[in-house]
DNA sequence: TACATCCTTCTTTTT
DNA sequence: GAAGGATGTA
């Protein structure tokens, strides 16, 4: 389907460097796209350019993003630029693309085409079980840590044997345990015909390595590859990209090293920093004109990020006028902070005509959302929280999904264990253990059940429940091919007794769960609506649905509807923009987070996080902090984030209603509510707070000595005065809870 | 085996 | 300040 070059291709919409990036299509290309520099526009125009000006067939182009939302938006914009052809361009996330490839070639990898995608909580559950079997004390080696280390290994394409060589983990007895657990974990996943998130990448890489014909075939088809958010790719993704572009080398990566915020998930910032040495013939185009933010905001953000050492030296240019300065506000506590945000929003809406959808509040951790949400509710401000407790993480949804997975993949032990006693059927730990002991190696759970019914003593009640369960599952598997997906889901809820059990419960919680299940049915309907037209078997539809559900992220369902204030973590904020942005919790130990202060590289990532948040803002930016904050239900004093002191005076001012000035910021003389000695210094502050529960001289962290246990450190204080209960960690005696008036503690 | 009650721990960030 | 785990009771 050749078509003459389109003389009207809208290159005039682009500035010179954008145009350069769009029209450079042969050979490796690195597009360094600063915040707000029109990155998405460049990618979509480039795809349209390939289609229309170079007559490249759409199936020869692949664009990879990190979220489904980004992929969906990209597809829409390509279609609106290039017409229907754009529909056929392969635009997807890394993980979705890998699933598609793996389902197609599962046989070559020796796995079932219907493999289950194990999510994080599945993984964690499996690892917990393994550690227990290995008699590893979770306090010495938490499952979370093991899970993290395994994930890091997989992202680095390292198998259990090679794990001990990973730089950050030393070879010691704990490490041996982790390596062992990794091995067991893999066995368990394979027996269940399951792949975890990291496996999706790792197996795709292995597929390419071990089966060059498949790789070559794909490489023949995919002539042009584009990768968005390249700064957040991990090693596995990097290697997959290398494979796909090995021969043609038409690889275009787009990113900004200053916005790399997924180091903790294995993202390797050196991928983008060393692109030019990986592809020596690469052309580099820098997009350094920022069209988004007003001058003060951009200059403040640029100054902050310039503190990082591990970055390419560059400077964004503000296209827009200076606008208003960045506003800093110090609140008394997190409630006061939230109320300030609410009041400011109401004020801006009333006086300057902003709509609720123009505002976003960003924070470092999800737990911060509560106070803000409360305040918005009190003030009747429409708001939407993105993230936090996910819909798909609700128990009833996970249970239903587990049934669906088990229908498709009878080997799925994790799902089996989840649903075998949901609803309660009288099958507990003991029976389950019997079933497990009857399982021959790699035997699917239902075989093991049959075996157990035959050869082991099982209570009458449990035995009949098990038989009924087997029958139900058999019946559901028959229904897959004859029922539409929505009917099937209803069958699952009814036939398994799950919904009837909830209905007979008659509690608020149960009604809530039933509501969620109904909501789940709408999700199914929506899915069916979108995926019409494709002729598939029942199991293929189910499989596609489960894939989609496994790979959605919270941000995918967020829509810019203009009707509500958006509340989300800084991580979710990447790629978005809002007229007015609040960055809440600008405190030491929160931003930067205390877990990130070990290595300089981690601190730099926190700074990037702050930078990402600031650069989301178009017109107005507010940085707020609370001088004391409840953490784990207890008040703690805070210090202003060190990032305040890294902002330039001339672009930031203290908000006129700030309860306290912040040392290192301008604004002296302005604020009205300030006690004169109330300045908060970056490293310390002299302000005497109004008395807080149980908190006298024994702040957490205080060194104390005890007549019997010796020297220790205060971990927490509950209650007040002499009756206060003080938790102290003694290196010699361990953790102790002591009553203040009896403990005879001396502050050192 | 199920349910209630206590206790502990936890919170980064998520495809 | 919740949620999951451990423990005890029916």
XYZ file of C-alpha atoms (C1' of nucleotides) in Angstrom:
773
model
C 0.000 0.000 0.000
C 2.345 2.717 -1.255
C 1.370 6.264 -1.031
C 3.032 9.404 -2.371
C 4.920 11.512 0.133
C 2.554 13.810 1.901
C 3.564 17.391 1.194
C 1.394 18.463 4.050
C 3.159 16.511 6.757
C 2.979 19.008 9.590
C 6.696 19.432 10.263
C 6.044 23.116 10.837
C 4.451 22.179 14.179
C 7.917 21.357 15.454
C 10.911 23.372 16.539
C 14.227 22.693 14.775
C 15.562 20.085 17.181
C 12.195 18.342 17.416
C 12.122 18.249 13.639
C 15.607 16.831 13.606
C 14.533 14.070 15.988
C 11.439 13.264 13.943
C 13.169 13.052 10.605
C 16.242 11.129 11.713
C 14.983 7.614 11.266
C 17.947 5.549 10.132
C 20.438 4.238 12.661
C 20.558 4.622 16.415
C 19.163 7.819 17.831
C 19.165 9.112 21.374
C 16.611 11.795 22.078
C 17.375 13.569 25.325
C 14.021 15.035 26.118
C 13.971 17.349 29.094
C 10.817 17.789 31.140
C 8.068 19.514 29.196
C 10.025 19.588 25.951
C 7.385 17.955 23.774
C 8.623 14.399 24.013
C 5.351 12.655 23.296
C 4.776 14.910 20.347
C 8.163 13.974 18.922
C 7.576 10.242 19.314
C 4.134 10.316 17.760
C 5.215 12.547 14.909
C 8.159 10.317 14.296
C 5.928 7.269 13.964
C 3.595 9.185 11.667
C 6.603 10.339 9.674
C 7.798 6.769 9.215
C 4.353 5.738 8.038
C 3.586 8.637 5.765
C 6.882 9.954 4.515
C 8.914 6.774 4.448
C 6.073 4.436 3.587
C 7.069 2.041 6.301
C 4.316 -0.502 6.918
C 2.773 -0.099 10.378
C 3.588 -3.635 11.504
C 7.282 -2.860 11.015
C 7.229 -0.259 13.782
C 7.323 -1.003 17.471
C 7.085 1.520 20.272
C 7.550 0.498 23.873
C 6.408 2.433 26.905
C 6.190 1.719 30.617
C 2.484 2.036 31.297
C -0.599 1.030 29.390
C -1.853 4.552 29.766
C 1.165 5.959 27.964
C 0.793 3.323 25.266
C -2.888 4.067 24.817
C -2.339 7.791 24.536
C 0.472 7.299 22.099
C -1.660 5.073 19.929
C -4.482 7.592 19.885
C -2.220 10.408 18.890
C -0.579 8.356 16.168
C -3.991 7.449 14.796
C -5.125 11.048 14.797
C -1.950 12.011 12.931
C -1.569 9.125 10.538
C -5.053 7.722 10.284
C -6.215 4.138 10.563
C -2.845 2.723 9.632
C -1.640 3.886 13.000
C -3.837 1.291 14.624
C -1.540 -1.467 13.426
C 1.675 -0.087 14.876
C 2.804 -2.277 17.745
C 2.593 0.109 20.679
C 2.667 -1.552 24.061
C 4.408 -1.816 27.383
C 7.507 -3.945 27.779
C 5.648 -6.448 29.865
C 2.657 -6.775 27.553
C 4.907 -7.199 24.547
C 6.816 -9.947 26.322
C 3.622 -11.734 27.310
C 2.478 -11.673 23.718
C 5.767 -13.086 22.477
C 5.923 -15.709 25.194
C 2.368 -16.944 24.763
C 3.110 -17.407 21.112
C 6.320 -19.342 21.649
C 5.655 -20.958 25.012
C 6.266 -24.438 23.617
C 9.807 -23.508 22.701
C 10.473 -22.542 26.307
C 8.880 -25.672 27.691
C 6.075 -23.826 29.429
C 2.327 -23.915 29.028
C 0.756 -21.456 26.646
C -1.648 -20.756 29.470
C 1.006 -19.878 31.992
C -0.161 -17.783 34.913
C 1.344 -14.380 35.601
C 2.206 -14.370 39.281
C 1.961 -10.914 40.787
C 3.996 -9.524 43.642
C 1.817 -10.811 46.412
C 1.804 -14.281 44.853
C 5.594 -14.162 44.774
C 5.786 -13.027 48.343
C 3.443 -15.751 49.495
C 5.528 -18.390 47.745
C 8.737 -17.027 49.203
C 7.272 -16.960 52.683
C 6.382 -20.604 52.332
C 9.853 -21.466 51.114
C 11.583 -19.629 53.945
C 9.409 -21.457 56.412
C 10.330 -24.791 54.888
C 13.974 -23.796 55.006
C 13.587 -22.907 58.677
C 14.773 -19.411 58.062
C 13.722 -16.925 60.704
C 11.842 -14.127 59.005
C 13.291 -11.658 61.451
C 16.768 -12.485 60.280
C 15.892 -12.615 56.629
C 12.524 -11.069 55.782
C 10.626 -12.474 52.816
C 10.390 -8.974 51.385
C 14.135 -8.719 51.275
C 14.483 -12.099 49.602
C 11.835 -11.150 47.096
C 13.653 -7.900 46.401
C 16.998 -9.623 45.930
C 15.531 -12.238 43.620
C 13.846 -9.529 41.612
C 17.082 -7.598 41.331
C 18.854 -10.720 40.182
C 16.258 -11.441 37.524
C 16.309 -7.863 36.284
C 20.033 -8.237 35.906
C 19.509 -11.551 34.058
C 21.234 -13.480 36.798
C 20.283 -17.061 37.658
C 20.539 -18.408 41.195
C 24.071 -19.684 40.667
C 25.387 -16.329 39.585
C 23.641 -14.419 42.300
C 26.400 -14.311 44.853
C 28.504 -12.358 42.398
C 26.095 -9.462 42.214
C 27.916 -6.402 43.373
C 25.676 -5.207 46.139
C 25.271 -8.489 47.942
C 28.172 -9.992 49.780
C 28.819 -13.658 49.914
C 27.883 -14.737 53.410
C 25.663 -17.274 55.045
C 22.551 -15.173 54.547
C 23.332 -14.820 50.908
C 23.612 -18.569 50.574
C 20.117 -18.820 51.944
C 18.857 -16.296 49.449
C 20.469 -18.179 46.589
C 18.875 -21.376 47.817
C 15.491 -19.712 48.203
C 15.796 -18.299 44.690
C 16.342 -21.812 43.360
C 13.357 -23.204 45.215
C 11.252 -20.275 44.163
C 12.031 -20.995 40.531
C 11.120 -24.653 40.955
C 7.867 -23.689 42.542
C 6.973 -21.269 39.780
C 7.827 -23.775 37.073
C 5.763 -26.496 38.719
C 2.841 -24.084 38.802
C 3.352 -23.060 35.187
C 3.725 -19.517 36.439
C 5.958 -16.602 35.521
C 6.434 -13.593 37.746
C 6.760 -10.060 36.385
C 10.497 -10.277 36.108
C 10.275 -13.649 34.396
C 8.303 -12.072 31.598
C 11.434 -10.141 30.677
C 13.929 -12.829 31.610
C 12.164 -15.558 29.615
C 11.851 -13.328 26.596
C 15.561 -12.704 26.783
C 16.224 -16.441 27.123
C 13.921 -17.091 24.200
C 15.961 -14.757 22.017
C 19.254 -16.196 23.211
C 18.273 -19.816 22.834
C 16.186 -19.570 19.713
C 17.815 -17.233 17.228
C 15.267 -18.166 14.579
C 12.483 -16.564 16.588
C 14.547 -13.498 17.255
C 15.603 -13.178 13.630
C 12.054 -13.546 12.539
C 10.903 -10.749 14.810
C 13.845 -8.647 13.813
C 12.923 -9.061 10.167
C 9.461 -7.764 10.837
C 10.287 -4.978 13.265
C 12.408 -2.566 11.322
C 12.067 0.419 13.614
C 12.069 0.313 17.358
C 11.362 3.157 19.729
C 11.676 3.091 23.491
C 10.091 5.690 25.697
C 11.320 6.497 29.236
C 14.604 4.868 28.398
C 16.163 6.140 31.625
C 13.993 3.677 33.519
C 14.881 0.530 31.611
C 16.583 -2.252 33.500
C 19.264 -4.558 32.219
C 16.823 -7.218 31.016
C 14.884 -4.664 28.999
C 18.110 -3.277 27.648
C 19.212 -6.698 26.434
C 15.845 -7.390 24.842
C 16.089 -4.142 22.934
C 19.619 -4.966 21.841
C 18.446 -8.283 20.481
C 15.619 -6.753 18.545
C 17.747 -4.077 16.971
C 20.981 -5.988 16.575
C 21.058 -6.097 12.804
C 19.214 -3.054 11.537
C 20.217 -0.806 14.417
C 17.210 1.399 13.816
C 16.785 1.990 17.457
C 15.485 5.223 18.857
C 15.447 5.764 22.592
C 13.843 8.708 24.315
C 14.424 9.744 27.865
C 15.755 12.106 30.443
C 18.359 10.967 32.918
C 17.041 13.574 35.351
C 13.736 11.755 35.525
C 15.026 8.288 36.322
C 13.107 7.235 39.420
C 12.979 3.463 39.329
C 16.454 2.519 40.423
C 14.954 0.505 43.277
C 13.154 -1.581 40.741
C 16.312 -2.354 38.843
C 16.295 0.572 36.439
C 19.815 1.210 35.327
C 20.495 4.838 34.621
C 23.733 3.914 32.884
C 21.637 2.525 30.015
C 20.873 6.060 28.943
C 24.158 7.560 30.065
C 26.153 5.120 27.969
C 23.929 4.828 24.919
C 26.502 6.638 22.856
C 29.227 4.171 23.692
C 26.870 1.226 23.150
C 26.017 2.580 19.723
C 29.054 4.598 18.630
C 27.376 5.696 15.434
C 24.434 7.096 17.388
C 23.089 10.522 16.735
C 22.034 12.544 19.747
C 19.305 15.150 19.689
C 18.611 17.251 22.749
C 15.241 18.807 23.355
C 15.937 21.519 25.869
C 13.101 23.962 25.370
C 10.546 23.676 28.109
C 7.069 24.681 26.987
C 5.306 23.661 30.140
C 6.352 25.560 33.210
C 6.661 29.228 33.922
C 10.170 30.583 34.486
C 10.424 30.650 38.255
C 9.234 27.074 38.551
C 11.614 25.803 35.917
C 14.606 27.697 37.249
C 14.010 26.433 40.761
C 13.737 22.858 39.535
C 16.813 23.162 37.323
C 18.884 24.516 40.143
C 17.850 21.636 42.366
C 18.673 18.937 39.857
C 22.026 20.505 39.022
C 23.200 19.211 42.423
C 23.231 15.695 41.090
C 26.591 14.364 39.979
C 25.450 11.349 37.980
C 23.830 13.218 35.156
C 24.435 14.676 31.766
C 25.226 18.336 32.067
C 22.445 20.330 30.499
C 20.131 23.212 31.104
C 16.480 23.505 30.162
C 15.392 26.824 28.687
C 12.106 28.329 29.770
C 9.995 29.379 26.834
C 7.308 30.854 29.033
C 7.569 34.053 31.089
C 8.664 33.984 34.718
C 5.194 33.835 36.239
C 4.870 33.535 39.987
C 7.533 32.329 42.354
C 7.448 28.901 43.886
C 5.628 29.132 47.190
C 6.840 27.371 50.343
C 4.625 26.709 53.337
C 5.459 25.252 56.740
C 2.470 23.859 58.595
C 2.087 22.831 62.218
C 1.240 19.232 61.464
C -0.018 17.106 58.605
C -3.595 18.137 59.218
C -2.681 21.792 59.070
C -0.714 21.080 55.922
C -3.700 19.394 54.316
C -5.987 22.239 55.326
C -3.614 24.726 53.796
C -3.755 22.796 50.542
C -7.558 22.668 50.633
C -7.866 26.343 51.465
C -5.463 27.315 48.711
C -7.351 25.230 46.201
C -10.676 26.775 47.177
C -9.147 30.225 47.028
C -7.637 29.695 43.589
C -10.872 28.256 42.290
C -12.866 31.160 43.548
C -10.524 33.980 42.703
C -8.680 32.809 39.646
C -11.165 30.505 38.025
C -9.208 27.267 38.248
C -11.206 24.045 38.040
C -10.736 21.153 40.447
C -9.090 19.125 37.708
C -6.348 21.735 37.398
C -4.856 20.698 40.731
C -2.622 17.838 41.741
C -1.183 16.964 45.124
C 1.924 14.801 45.073
C 3.501 13.007 47.994
C 6.319 10.580 48.624
C 4.399 7.718 50.194
C 0.802 6.607 49.968
C 0.274 6.889 53.713
C 0.410 10.673 53.328
C -2.792 10.657 51.331
C -5.015 10.061 54.334
C -4.698 13.484 55.940
C -5.082 15.189 52.595
C -8.095 13.137 51.685
C -9.730 13.874 55.035
C -9.256 17.571 54.555
C -10.651 17.503 51.032
C -13.665 15.612 52.237
C -14.265 18.090 55.041
C -14.012 20.925 52.564
C -16.173 19.279 49.914
C -13.454 19.349 47.318
C -13.923 16.692 44.662
C -10.793 14.577 44.589
C -9.489 11.319 43.212
C -6.742 9.245 44.771
C -4.638 7.293 42.335
C -2.952 4.232 43.775
C -2.931 3.082 47.348
C -5.123 0.072 47.948
C -5.717 -1.291 44.518
C -9.041 -2.601 43.352
C -7.387 -5.772 42.122
C -5.771 -6.323 45.489
C -9.074 -6.682 47.279
C -9.534 -10.134 48.696
C -12.737 -10.965 46.835
C -11.326 -9.817 43.515
C -8.151 -11.797 43.989
C -10.164 -14.857 44.930
C -12.281 -14.599 41.810
C -9.204 -14.075 39.691
C -7.567 -17.082 41.295
C -10.511 -19.250 40.269
C -10.263 -17.940 36.729
C -6.558 -18.622 36.608
C -7.009 -22.087 37.952
C -9.602 -22.837 35.284
C -7.086 -21.977 32.628
C -3.985 -23.318 34.295
C -4.726 -26.393 36.432
C -1.095 -26.496 37.542
C -1.391 -23.184 39.377
C -0.708 -24.117 42.983
C -0.769 -20.555 44.250
C -4.276 -19.980 42.971
C -5.367 -23.393 44.163
C -4.180 -22.721 47.692
C -5.914 -19.404 47.626
C -9.339 -20.701 46.680
C -9.467 -24.198 48.105
C -10.991 -22.811 51.270
C -12.650 -19.702 49.877
C -15.458 -19.748 50.788
C -14.802 -21.713 53.981
C -15.346 -25.367 53.214
C -13.675 -26.879 56.233
C -10.380 -27.380 54.492
C -7.663 -25.952 56.660
C -3.957 -26.100 57.120
C -3.933 -29.750 58.057
C -5.854 -31.008 55.049
C -3.881 -28.786 52.739
C -0.658 -30.184 54.109
C -1.915 -33.707 53.466
C -2.716 -32.792 49.895
C 0.701 -31.283 49.401
C 2.401 -34.365 50.740
C 0.540 -36.459 48.192
C 1.735 -34.393 45.273
C 4.265 -36.095 43.120
C 6.912 -33.730 41.880
C 5.397 -31.110 39.595
C 1.968 -32.703 39.881
C -0.947 -30.302 39.522
C -2.977 -29.690 42.684
C -6.130 -31.442 41.578
C -4.165 -34.632 40.864
C -2.773 -34.360 44.355
C -6.274 -33.998 45.749
C -7.374 -37.186 43.990
C -4.328 -38.959 45.315
C -4.983 -37.696 48.837
C -8.623 -38.801 48.746
C -7.453 -42.282 47.851
C -4.463 -42.801 50.092
C -4.589 -40.537 53.132
C -7.010 -40.177 55.999
C -9.063 -37.056 55.487
C -12.046 -36.056 57.595
C -15.385 -36.866 56.077
C -16.366 -33.234 55.845
C -13.142 -32.250 54.117
C -13.304 -35.211 51.772
C -16.747 -34.397 50.496
C -15.796 -30.735 50.178
C -12.793 -31.714 48.119
C -14.805 -33.931 45.798
C -17.312 -31.161 45.311
C -14.495 -28.746 44.589
C -13.054 -31.005 41.908
C -16.437 -31.334 40.322
C -17.026 -27.591 40.355
C -13.686 -26.930 38.708
C -14.407 -29.558 36.066
C -17.770 -27.986 35.379
C -16.242 -24.524 35.081
C -13.619 -25.746 32.644
C -16.398 -27.119 30.457
C -18.109 -23.770 30.581
C -15.096 -21.838 29.334
C -15.688 -22.812 25.743
C -19.445 -22.375 25.749
C -20.063 -19.351 27.935
C -19.171 -15.763 27.214
C -16.617 -14.366 29.620
C -19.105 -12.381 31.670
C -21.322 -15.440 32.047
C -18.320 -17.466 33.060
C -17.393 -15.010 35.771
C -20.937 -15.179 37.129
C -20.687 -18.965 37.055
C -17.472 -18.795 39.048
C -19.040 -16.598 41.690
C -22.130 -18.818 41.952
C -20.921 -22.363 41.327
C -18.059 -22.117 43.770
C -20.410 -20.932 46.480
C -18.393 -17.757 46.873
C -21.172 -15.275 46.294
C -23.840 -17.252 48.183
C -21.525 -17.389 51.184
C -21.133 -13.611 51.129
C -24.849 -13.101 50.687
C -25.682 -15.167 53.716
C -23.177 -13.291 55.834
C -25.226 -10.108 56.095
C -22.549 -7.787 57.371
C -21.424 -4.402 56.145
C -18.110 -5.892 55.061
C -19.812 -8.640 53.085
C -22.103 -6.200 51.329
C -19.061 -4.183 50.449
C -17.392 -7.225 48.934
C -20.480 -8.042 46.923
C -20.419 -4.515 45.578
C -16.813 -4.948 44.559
C -17.657 -8.161 42.761
C -20.348 -6.318 40.864
C -17.789 -3.682 39.995
C -15.558 -6.485 38.782
C -18.314 -7.601 36.431
C -18.398 -4.145 34.908
C -14.663 -4.440 34.352
C -15.346 -7.667 32.485
C -18.019 -6.009 30.407
C -15.763 -3.119 29.554
C -13.102 -5.546 28.474
C -15.511 -7.434 26.227
C -16.697 -4.222 24.676
C -13.218 -3.095 23.734
C -12.033 -6.470 22.488
C -14.941 -7.182 20.175
C -14.329 -8.148 16.613
C -11.497 -10.511 17.350
C -12.569 -14.098 16.856
C -11.189 -16.070 19.727
C -11.915 -19.221 21.616
C -13.317 -18.914 25.107
C -10.027 -19.742 26.719
C -8.184 -17.199 24.583
C -10.593 -14.500 25.678
C -10.168 -15.491 29.292
C -6.421 -15.572 28.867
C -6.363 -12.123 27.297
C -8.524 -10.775 30.081
C -6.297 -12.188 32.789
C -3.214 -10.776 31.081
C -4.744 -7.373 30.928
C -5.763 -7.461 34.538
C -2.324 -8.635 35.634
C -0.545 -5.898 33.790
C -2.686 -2.877 34.583
C -1.269 -0.231 36.809
C -3.124 2.292 38.874
C -2.225 5.129 36.611
C -3.817 3.352 33.661
C -7.282 4.002 34.955
C -6.636 7.625 35.801
C -8.331 9.961 33.403
C -7.904 13.656 33.209
C -11.561 14.439 33.571
C -11.140 17.942 34.854
C -13.607 17.397 37.637
C -11.463 16.376 40.589
C -8.216 17.204 42.331
C -5.694 14.443 41.694
C -3.836 12.891 44.630
C -0.943 10.589 43.832
C 2.607 9.615 44.683
C 5.510 11.288 42.971
C 6.261 8.091 41.112
C 2.869 8.116 39.452
C 3.257 11.739 38.467
C 5.882 11.165 35.828
C 4.646 12.114 32.401
C 1.728 14.197 33.627
C 1.238 17.932 33.941
C -1.111 20.174 35.914
C -1.653 23.922 36.114
C -1.262 23.874 39.899
C 0.884 21.414 41.822
C 1.331 20.867 45.547
C 4.286 18.879 46.752
C 3.417 17.782 50.279
C 5.742 16.489 52.958
C 8.921 18.340 51.999
C 10.684 16.941 55.032
C 13.864 15.106 55.809
C 13.191 11.377 56.070
C 10.166 11.692 53.853
C 11.674 13.443 50.850
C 14.416 12.320 50.838
C 12.988 9.191 52.378
C 14.941 7.791 55.294
C 15.428 4.485 53.548
C 17.189 6.294 50.740
C 19.893 8.029 52.635
C 22.450 5.282 52.642
C 24.103 5.734 49.325
C 24.676 8.954 47.418
C 23.047 7.336 44.377
C 19.877 6.835 46.362
C 19.859 10.413 47.539
C 20.244 11.549 43.952
C 17.196 9.530 43.027
C 15.215 11.294 45.747
C 16.331 14.581 44.291
C 15.166 13.476 40.879
C 11.840 12.537 42.408
C 11.500 16.028 43.774
C 12.505 17.400 40.396
C 9.909 15.316 38.600
C 7.228 16.587 40.962
C 8.209 20.225 40.529
C 8.386 20.058 36.752
C 4.825 18.720 36.474
C 3.562 22.197 37.219
C 2.515 24.681 34.568
C 1.602 27.805 36.521
C 1.797 27.431 40.257
C 3.886 25.309 42.536
C 3.516 24.961 46.299
C 6.014 23.116 48.459
C 4.636 22.248 51.865
C 5.890 20.608 55.016
C 4.548 19.751 58.452
C 6.646 20.438 61.522
C 5.368 17.394 63.219
C 3.788 14.416 61.628
C 2.143 11.239 62.790
C 4.078 8.254 61.711
C 2.895 4.795 62.735
C 0.213 6.521 64.760
C 2.687 8.620 66.748
C 3.765 12.205 66.399
C 7.330 12.851 65.364
C 9.137 16.090 64.874
C 10.393 16.753 61.416
C 13.119 18.739 59.781
C 12.623 20.611 56.534
C 13.897 18.748 53.522
C 17.462 19.539 52.601
C 16.119 20.189 49.130
C 14.801 23.549 50.362
C 18.329 24.741 50.901
C 19.167 23.714 47.358
C 16.577 25.984 45.794
C 17.598 29.419 44.567
C 16.377 32.335 46.688
C 15.222 34.391 43.780
C 12.701 31.815 42.542
C 11.145 30.757 45.829
C 9.309 32.636 48.494
C 7.764 31.798 51.790
C 3.984 31.753 51.601
C 2.478 34.713 53.421
C 0.384 32.451 55.614
C 3.122 30.040 56.495
C 3.066 29.219 60.194
C 6.857 29.302 60.349
C 9.672 30.567 58.170
C 12.082 28.098 56.725
C 15.728 28.955 57.093
C 17.438 29.280 53.789
C 14.389 30.745 52.135
C 13.524 34.338 51.525
C 10.334 35.848 52.814
C 11.628 37.476 55.973
C 9.162 40.000 57.254
C 6.255 38.751 55.252
C 4.535 36.107 57.305
C 2.120 37.121 59.967
C 1.755 33.962 62.007
C 5.409 33.596 62.807
C 6.824 33.498 66.282
C 10.028 35.444 65.974
C 12.306 32.610 66.961
C 10.324 30.129 64.967
C 12.688 29.800 62.082
C 13.154 26.223 60.982
C 16.695 25.527 60.061
C 17.567 22.858 57.597
C 19.528 20.834 60.089
C 17.811 21.664 63.339
C 15.193 23.928 64.754
C 14.836 25.816 67.976
C 11.105 25.924 68.153
C 9.559 24.446 71.316
C 6.501 22.561 70.228
C 3.345 22.492 72.251
C 3.620 19.362 74.389
C 2.994 16.232 72.447
C 1.763 13.046 74.027
C 4.342 11.270 76.123
C 7.149 13.059 74.563
C 9.524 14.775 76.878
C 13.199 14.335 76.547
C 12.840 10.787 75.330
C 12.525 11.302 71.627
C 13.094 8.235 69.534
C 16.777 8.004 68.856
C 17.778 9.218 72.325
C 20.569 7.240 73.914
C 19.683 6.043 77.397
C 21.231 3.799 79.967
C 19.453 1.236 82.119
C 20.804 -0.272 85.356
C 20.447 -3.830 84.062
C 20.489 -3.714 80.274
C 23.141 -1.046 79.869
C 23.143 1.448 77.042
C 20.319 1.464 74.508
C 18.418 3.598 72.082
C 14.817 4.772 72.450
C 12.637 3.448 69.654
C 9.246 4.770 70.637
C 7.221 6.283 73.440
C 3.544 5.690 74.186
C 1.519 7.495 76.790
C 2.491 10.380 79.014
C 4.632 11.188 82.033
C 5.541 8.452 84.479
C 3.110 5.979 82.983
C 4.570 6.307 79.527
C 5.660 3.063 77.973
C 9.024 3.368 76.378
C 10.418 0.962 73.864
C 14.181 0.761 74.001
C 16.567 -1.302 71.975
C 19.532 -2.578 73.974
C 22.354 -4.134 71.973
C 22.928 -6.469 74.901
C 19.365 -7.222 75.968
C 17.340 -6.799 72.781
C 14.137 -4.816 72.540
C 12.417 -3.961 75.828
C 9.226 -2.203 76.706
C 9.603 -0.238 79.923
C 7.349 1.899 82.118
C 8.949 5.297 82.527
C 8.582 5.687 86.295
C 10.037 2.270 87.124
C 12.633 1.950 84.450
C 15.147 4.311 85.966
C 16.444 5.375 82.625
C 19.161 7.950 82.320
C 19.558 10.067 79.219
C 23.107 10.010 77.979
C -11.210 -26.406 61.937
C -13.018 -21.801 62.817
C -13.221 -17.820 65.218
C -11.785 -14.291 68.514
C -8.261 -11.656 70.445
C -3.945 -10.020 71.013
C 0.482 -8.599 69.267
C 3.717 -7.161 66.019
C 5.243 -4.818 62.326
C 5.145 -1.758 58.997
C 5.444 2.083 54.697
C 8.961 3.877 50.364
C 8.162 4.165 45.580
C 5.278 -0.454 41.307
C 5.376 -2.737 35.731
C -3.638 2.616 63.083
C -4.304 -1.416 59.924
C -3.444 -5.771 58.697
C -1.465 -10.011 59.134
C 0.401 -13.466 62.207
C 0.404 -16.041 66.448
C -2.071 -17.798 70.092
C -5.939 -19.552 72.637
C -10.699 -21.319 72.887
C -14.950 -23.690 71.320
